[in-house]
């Protein structure tokens, strides 16, 4: 099956700092989503981004499908950004969304 | 609009006991998923329904797990008998394929199972 690798596995920031999270995948995809799992376990969809660039407030994401990677940018981080960020992809021709292992982000005040 | 509703939120049972989880998807979402998330890992798909048909159950351990989605709305996931290794969070999600074919999942809060 498709492989999804996220980096870094852990990231600690001071409030106000910027960060970039990376997701590499091993095959062509027709679906890529970024999720945030808060400390209470709730998974929230951040972006549906199989290609191109999107922005939502302090968050933006870019997927370069031809090079099989996606980036999630967090600017001016806040303590509420803490949690685990997951990348999930669906290989072209499949209808199965496969998750990476996540990046655990801790934002300190 | 109500989100995906799951119950119970927490369940503690002894091994070999049965357990059941319930999910009510977002109204109008025809696709429903059950995922399992082990500690420190990403969610892994157990089963996917389109309406009342299970279209992908290849990852469901069928010797002890069963699922149903009657009338294409609510779904239940059952484990009988539970084993220690079943301790995990069981997540339900639903989706509606949009006009551009986007399959965006919305997750419930999850059911945390502890098997003693």
GROMACS .gro file of N, CA, C and O in nm, chain B residues 32-114:
model
  332
  141UNK      N    1  -1.964   0.609   0.551
  141UNK     CA    2  -1.930   0.603   0.694
  141UNK      C    3  -1.809   0.514   0.712
  141UNK      O    4  -1.795   0.410   0.646
  142UNK      N    5  -1.719   0.556   0.800
  142UNK     CA    6  -1.593   0.485   0.824
  142UNK      C    7  -1.579   0.455   0.974
  142UNK      O    8  -1.616   0.538   1.058
  143UNK      N    9  -1.520   0.342   1.002
  143UNK     CA   10  -1.470   0.314   1.137
  143UNK      C   11  -1.318   0.302   1.127
  143UNK      O   12  -1.265   0.225   1.046
  144UNK      N   13  -1.249   0.380   1.210
  144UNK     CA   14  -1.103   0.374   1.220
  144UNK      C   15  -1.067   0.334   1.363
  144UNK      O   16  -1.139   0.361   1.458
  145UNK      N   17  -0.950   0.276   1.377
  145UNK     CA   18  -0.892   0.246   1.508
  145UNK      C   19  -0.762   0.322   1.519
  145UNK      O   20  -0.680   0.320   1.426
  146UNK      N   21  -0.743   0.389   1.634
  146UNK     CA   22  -0.619   0.462   1.657
  146UNK      C   23  -0.552   0.411   1.783
  146UNK      O   24  -0.603   0.427   1.894
  147UNK      N   25  -0.435   0.350   1.764
  147UNK     CA   26  -0.354   0.307   1.877
  147UNK      C   27  -0.271   0.424   1.926
  147UNK      O   28  -0.244   0.520   1.852
  148UNK      N   29  -0.227   0.416   2.050
  148UNK     CA   30  -0.154   0.524   2.113
  148UNK      C   31  -0.029   0.561   2.033
  148UNK      O   32   0.051   0.474   1.998
  149UNK      N   33  -0.018   0.687   1.998
  149UNK     CA   34   0.100   0.735   1.927
  149UNK      C   35   0.101   0.705   1.778
  149UNK      O   36   0.203   0.727   1.712
  150UNK      N   37  -0.009   0.656   1.726
  150UNK     CA   38  -0.017   0.621   1.584
  150UNK      C   39  -0.128   0.700   1.515
  150UNK      O   40  -0.213   0.760   1.580
  151UNK      N   41  -0.126   0.696   1.382
  151UNK     CA   42  -0.236   0.754   1.308
  151UNK      C   43  -0.352   0.656   1.301
  151UNK      O   44  -0.336   0.537   1.324
  152UNK      N   45  -0.471   0.707   1.270
  152UNK     CA   46  -0.588   0.618   1.257
  152UNK      C   47  -0.569   0.518   1.143
  152UNK      O   48  -0.508   0.550   1.041
  153UNK      N   49  -0.622   0.397   1.163
  153UNK     CA   50  -0.619   0.293   1.060
  153UNK      C   51  -0.761   0.249   1.029
  153UNK      O   52  -0.839   0.222   1.121
  154UNK      N   53  -0.791   0.238   0.901
  154UNK     CA   54  -0.927   0.205   0.860
  154UNK      C   55  -0.962   0.060   0.896
  154UNK      O   56  -0.885  -0.032   0.868
  155UNK      N   57  -1.079   0.043   0.957
  155UNK     CA   58  -1.132  -0.091   0.983
  155UNK      C   59  -1.234  -0.129   0.877
  155UNK      O   60  -1.230  -0.239   0.822
  156UNK      N   61  -1.329  -0.038   0.849
  156UNK     CA   62  -1.435  -0.069   0.756
  156UNK      C   63  -1.493   0.060   0.701
  156UNK      O   64  -1.495   0.162   0.770
  157UNK      N   65  -1.536   0.052   0.576
  157UNK     CA   66  -1.600   0.167   0.510
  157UNK      C   67  -1.734   0.122   0.452
  157UNK      O   68  -1.741   0.019   0.385
  158UNK      N   69  -1.837   0.200   0.477
  158UNK     CA   70  -1.970   0.175   0.423
  158UNK      C   71  -2.008   0.281   0.321
  158UNK      O   72  -1.980   0.399   0.342
  159UNK      N   73  -2.070   0.238   0.214
  159UNK     CA   74  -2.140   0.330   0.126
  159UNK      C   75  -2.287   0.292   0.136
  159UNK      O   76  -2.327   0.183   0.095
  160UNK      N   77  -2.363   0.384   0.194
  160UNK     CA   78  -2.501   0.353   0.234
  160UNK      C   79  -2.496   0.234   0.329
  160UNK      O   80  -2.419   0.235   0.424
  161UNK      N   81  -2.570   0.126   0.301
  161UNK     CA   82  -2.566   0.016   0.396
  161UNK      C   83  -2.469  -0.095   0.355
  161UNK      O   84  -2.457  -0.196   0.424
  162UNK      N   85  -2.396  -0.074   0.246
  162UNK     CA   86  -2.306  -0.177   0.197
  162UNK      C   87  -2.163  -0.155   0.247
  162UNK      O   88  -2.107  -0.046   0.233
  163UNK      N   89  -2.104  -0.259   0.304
  163UNK     CA   90  -1.965  -0.254   0.344
  163UNK      C   91  -1.878  -0.275   0.221
  163UNK      O   92  -1.869  -0.386   0.168
  164UNK      N   93  -1.813  -0.168   0.173
  164UNK     CA   94  -1.738  -0.176   0.047
  164UNK      C   95  -1.590  -0.204   0.069
  164UNK      O   96  -1.519  -0.238  -0.025
  165UNK      N   97  -1.542  -0.187   0.194
  165UNK     CA   98  -1.403  -0.220   0.226
  165UNK      C   99  -1.397  -0.262   0.371
  165UNK      O  100  -1.405  -0.179   0.460
  166UNK      N  101  -1.387  -0.392   0.394
  166UNK     CA  102  -1.371  -0.444   0.530
  166UNK      C  103  -1.247  -0.531   0.539
  166UNK      O  104  -1.237  -0.618   0.626
  167UNK      N  105  -1.151  -0.505   0.452
  167UNK     CA  106  -1.033  -0.590   0.445
  167UNK      C  107  -0.947  -0.582   0.571
  167UNK      O  108  -0.870  -0.674   0.599
  168UNK      N  109  -0.956  -0.472   0.647
  168UNK     CA  110  -0.875  -0.457   0.767
  168UNK      C  111  -0.952  -0.493   0.894
  168UNK      O  112  -0.897  -0.477   1.004
  169UNK      N  113  -1.073  -0.538   0.882
  169UNK     CA  114  -1.153  -0.573   1.000
  169UNK      C  115  -1.121  -0.716   1.043
  169UNK      O  116  -1.139  -0.810   0.964
  170UNK      N  117  -1.077  -0.734   1.168
  170UNK     CA  118  -1.050  -0.871   1.218
  170UNK      C  119  -1.182  -0.946   1.238
  170UNK      O  120  -1.246  -0.934   1.342
  171UNK      N  121  -1.221  -1.020   1.140
  171UNK     CA  122  -1.357  -1.073   1.136
  171UNK      C  123  -1.384  -1.185   1.237
  171UNK      O  124  -1.500  -1.220   1.259
  172UNK      N  125  -1.278  -1.237   1.298
  172UNK     CA  126  -1.302  -1.342   1.397
  172UNK      C  127  -1.367  -1.286   1.523
  172UNK      O  128  -1.442  -1.356   1.592
  173UNK      N  129  -1.343  -1.157   1.552
  173UNK     CA  130  -1.399  -1.101   1.675
  173UNK      C  131  -1.470  -0.968   1.655
  173UNK      O  132  -1.540  -0.922   1.744
  174UNK      N  133  -1.449  -0.905   1.542
  174UNK     CA  134  -1.511  -0.776   1.514
  174UNK      C  135  -1.627  -0.794   1.416
  174UNK      O  136  -1.618  -0.873   1.322
  175UNK      N  137  -1.732  -0.717   1.439
  175UNK     CA  138  -1.841  -0.712   1.344
  175UNK      C  139  -1.896  -0.570   1.340
  175UNK      O  140  -1.880  -0.493   1.436
  176UNK      N  141  -1.957  -0.535   1.230
  176UNK     CA  142  -2.014  -0.402   1.216
  176UNK      C  143  -2.140  -0.412   1.133
  176UNK      O  144  -2.157  -0.504   1.052
  177UNK      N  145  -2.228  -0.316   1.155
  177UNK     CA  146  -2.348  -0.309   1.074
  177UNK      C  147  -2.390  -0.163   1.059
  177UNK      O  148  -2.359  -0.079   1.143
  178UNK      N  149  -2.460  -0.138   0.951
  178UNK     CA  150  -2.512  -0.004   0.926
  178UNK      C  151  -2.652  -0.022   0.868
  178UNK      O  152  -2.672  -0.026   0.748
  179UNK      N  153  -2.747  -0.030   0.958
  179UNK     CA  154  -2.884  -0.054   0.917
  179UNK      C  155  -2.942   0.074   0.857
  179UNK      O  156  -2.918   0.185   0.905
  180UNK      N  157  -3.017   0.058   0.750
  180UNK     CA  158  -3.087   0.168   0.683
  180UNK      C  159  -2.992   0.277   0.634
  180UNK      O  160  -3.034   0.389   0.606
  181UNK      N  161  -2.864   0.245   0.629
  181UNK     CA  162  -2.768   0.339   0.574
  181UNK      C  163  -2.746   0.465   0.654
  181UNK      O  164  -2.701   0.566   0.600
  182UNK      N  165  -2.778   0.461   0.784
  182UNK     CA  166  -2.758   0.580   0.867
  182UNK      C  167  -2.664   0.546   0.983
  182UNK      O  168  -2.542   0.544   0.965
  183UNK      N  169  -2.720   0.512   1.100
  183UNK     CA  170  -2.639   0.480   1.217
  183UNK      C  171  -2.561   0.351   1.194
  183UNK      O  172  -2.600   0.265   1.115
  184UNK      N  173  -2.451   0.340   1.270
  184UNK     CA  174  -2.369   0.219   1.260
  184UNK      C  175  -2.325   0.175   1.399
  184UNK      O  176  -2.311   0.257   1.490
  185UNK      N  177  -2.306   0.045   1.414
  185UNK     CA  178  -2.249  -0.009   1.537
  185UNK      C  179  -2.128  -0.094   1.503
  185UNK      O  180  -2.125  -0.162   1.399
  186UNK      N  181  -2.030  -0.090   1.589
  186UNK     CA  182  -1.910  -0.172   1.579
  186UNK      C  183  -1.903  -0.255   1.706
  186UNK      O  184  -1.911  -0.200   1.815
  187UNK      N  185  -1.890  -0.385   1.689
  187UNK     CA  186  -1.891  -0.475   1.805
  187UNK      C  187  -1.762  -0.556   1.810
  187UNK      O  188  -1.708  -0.595   1.705
  188UNK      N  189  -1.715  -0.580   1.931
  188UNK     CA  190  -1.599  -0.666   1.954
  188UNK      C  191  -1.643  -0.774   2.053
  188UNK      O  192  -1.695  -0.744   2.160
  189UNK      N  193  -1.625  -0.900   2.013
  189UNK     CA  194  -1.661  -1.009   2.101
  189UNK      C  195  -1.582  -1.134   2.068
  189UNK      O  196  -1.596  -1.186   1.956
  190UNK      N  197  -1.497  -1.182   2.158
  190UNK     CA  198  -1.463  -1.124   2.287
  190UNK      C  199  -1.347  -1.025   2.273
  190UNK      O  200  -1.265  -1.036   2.182
  191UNK      N  201  -1.340  -0.927   2.362
  191UNK     CA  202  -1.233  -0.829   2.357
  191UNK      C  203  -1.102  -0.889   2.410
  191UNK      O  204  -1.103  -0.973   2.500
  192UNK      N  205  -0.992  -0.845   2.351
  192UNK     CA  206  -0.858  -0.884   2.395
  192UNK      C  207  -0.782  -0.761   2.442
  192UNK      O  208  -0.819  -0.648   2.409
  193UNK      N  209  -0.674  -0.784   2.516
  193UNK     CA  210  -0.595  -0.673   2.569
  193UNK      C  211  -0.549  -0.579   2.458
  193UNK      O  212  -0.550  -0.457   2.473
  194UNK      N  213  -0.514  -0.637   2.344
  194UNK     CA  214  -0.462  -0.558   2.233
  194UNK      C  215  -0.566  -0.473   2.163
  194UNK      O  216  -0.533  -0.394   2.075
  195UNK      N  217  -0.691  -0.488   2.202
  195UNK     CA  218  -0.798  -0.406   2.141
  195UNK      C  219  -0.808  -0.269   2.205
  195UNK      O  220  -0.885  -0.184   2.158
  196UNK      N  221  -0.735  -0.246   2.312
  196UNK     CA  222  -0.737  -0.114   2.376
  196UNK      C  223  -0.690  -0.010   2.276
  196UNK      O  224  -0.578  -0.019   2.221
  197UNK      N  225  -0.775   0.088   2.251
  197UNK     CA  226  -0.747   0.188   2.147
  197UNK      C  227  -0.862   0.288   2.148
  197UNK      O  228  -0.958   0.274   2.224
  198UNK      N  229  -0.850   0.387   2.061
  198UNK     CA  230  -0.963   0.478   2.037
  198UNK      C  231  -1.028   0.438   1.905
  198UNK      O  232  -0.958   0.422   1.804
  199UNK      N  233  -1.159   0.420   1.908
  199UNK     CA  234  -1.234   0.382   1.788
  199UNK      C  235  -1.305   0.507   1.737
  199UNK      O  236  -1.388   0.566   1.806
  200UNK      N  237  -1.268   0.546   1.615
  200UNK     CA  238  -1.316   0.669   1.555
  200UNK      C  239  -1.414   0.639   1.443
  200UNK      O  240  -1.389   0.553   1.359
  201UNK      N  241  -1.522   0.714   1.443
  201UNK     CA  242  -1.617   0.706   1.334
  201UNK      C  243  -1.607   0.835   1.253
  201UNK      O  244  -1.585   0.944   1.309
  202UNK      N  245  -1.618   0.824   1.123
  202UNK     CA  246  -1.615   0.940   1.036
  202UNK      C  247  -1.720   0.924   0.928
  202UNK      O  248  -1.761   0.812   0.896
  203UNK      N  249  -1.763   1.036   0.872
  203UNK     CA  250  -1.856   1.029   0.759
  203UNK      C  251  -1.814   1.130   0.654
  203UNK      O  252  -1.739   1.223   0.681
  204UNK      N  253  -1.860   1.107   0.533
  204UNK     CA  254  -1.826   1.199   0.424
  204UNK      C  255  -1.935   1.198   0.318
  204UNK      O  256  -2.015   1.105   0.308
  205UNK      N  257  -1.932   1.306   0.238
  205UNK     CA  258  -2.020   1.317   0.122
  205UNK      C  259  -1.933   1.365   0.009
  205UNK      O  260  -1.871   1.471   0.018
  206UNK      N  261  -1.924   1.288  -0.096
  206UNK     CA  262  -1.841   1.326  -0.208
  206UNK      C  263  -1.902   1.449  -0.273
  206UNK      O  264  -2.019   1.450  -0.310
  207UNK      N  265  -1.819   1.557  -0.286
  207UNK     CA  266  -1.869   1.682  -0.338
  207UNK      C  267  -1.874   1.685  -0.489
  207UNK      O  268  -1.844   1.588  -0.557
  208UNK      N  269  -1.909   1.801  -0.542
  208UNK     CA  270  -1.928   1.814  -0.686
  208UNK      C  271  -1.798   1.796  -0.763
  208UNK      O  272  -1.799   1.763  -0.880
  209UNK      N  273  -1.684   1.819  -0.697
  209UNK     CA  274  -1.556   1.799  -0.764
  209UNK      C  275  -1.494   1.668  -0.725
  209UNK      O  276  -1.375   1.648  -0.745
  210UNK      N  277  -1.571   1.580  -0.664
  210UNK     CA  278  -1.520   1.450  -0.626
  210UNK      C  279  -1.441   1.451  -0.498
  210UNK      O  280  -1.378   1.353  -0.465
  211UNK      N  281  -1.442   1.564  -0.426
  211UNK     CA  282  -1.367   1.570  -0.300
  211UNK      C  283  -1.432   1.482  -0.196
  211UNK      O  284  -1.553   1.488  -0.176
  212UNK      N  285  -1.352   1.401  -0.131
  212UNK     CA  286  -1.401   1.311  -0.027
  212UNK      C  287  -1.342   1.359   0.105
  212UNK      O  288  -1.234   1.316   0.145
  213UNK      N  289  -1.411   1.454   0.170
  213UNK     CA  290  -1.360   1.516   0.291
  213UNK      C  291  -1.427   1.451   0.411
  213UNK      O  292  -1.549   1.452   0.423
  214UNK      N  293  -1.345   1.395   0.500
  214UNK     CA  294  -1.398   1.322   0.616
  214UNK      C  295  -1.418   1.415   0.735
  214UNK      O  296  -1.333   1.501   0.763
  215UNK      N  297  -1.529   1.393   0.806
  215UNK     CA  298  -1.554   1.458   0.934
  215UNK      C  299  -1.557   1.349   1.041
  215UNK      O  300  -1.632   1.251   1.027
  216UNK      N  301  -1.477   1.366   1.146
  216UNK     CA  302  -1.464   1.264   1.249
  216UNK      C  303  -1.548   1.298   1.372
  216UNK      O  304  -1.569   1.415   1.407
  217UNK      N  305  -1.592   1.192   1.440
  217UNK     CA  306  -1.651   1.206   1.570
  217UNK      C  307  -1.541   1.217   1.676
  217UNK      O  308  -1.422   1.212   1.645
  218UNK      N  309  -1.583   1.232   1.801
  218UNK     CA  310  -1.488   1.252   1.911
  218UNK      C  311  -1.419   1.122   1.952
  218UNK      O  312  -1.319   1.126   2.024
  219UNK      N  313  -1.470   1.009   1.907
  219UNK     CA  314  -1.405   0.882   1.936
  219UNK      C  315  -1.458   0.813   2.061
  219UNK      O  316  -1.517   0.876   2.149
  220UNK      N  317  -1.436   0.683   2.065
  220UNK     CA  318  -1.469   0.601   2.183
  220UNK      C  319  -1.341   0.534   2.231
  220UNK      O  320  -1.281   0.456   2.156
  221UNK      N  321  -1.300   0.569   2.352
  221UNK     CA  322  -1.175   0.514   2.406
  221UNK      C  323  -1.203   0.386   2.481
  221UNK      O  324  -1.277   0.387   2.580
  222UNK      N  325  -1.145   0.276   2.433
  222UNK     CA  326  -1.165   0.145   2.495
  222UNK      C  327  -1.041   0.104   2.572
  222UNK      O  328  -0.930   0.109   2.518
  223UNK      N  329  -1.061   0.063   2.696
  223UNK     CA  330  -0.954   0.005   2.777
  223UNK      C  331  -0.997  -0.136   2.815
  223UNK      O  332  -1.103  -0.155   2.874
   0.00000   0.00000   0.00000
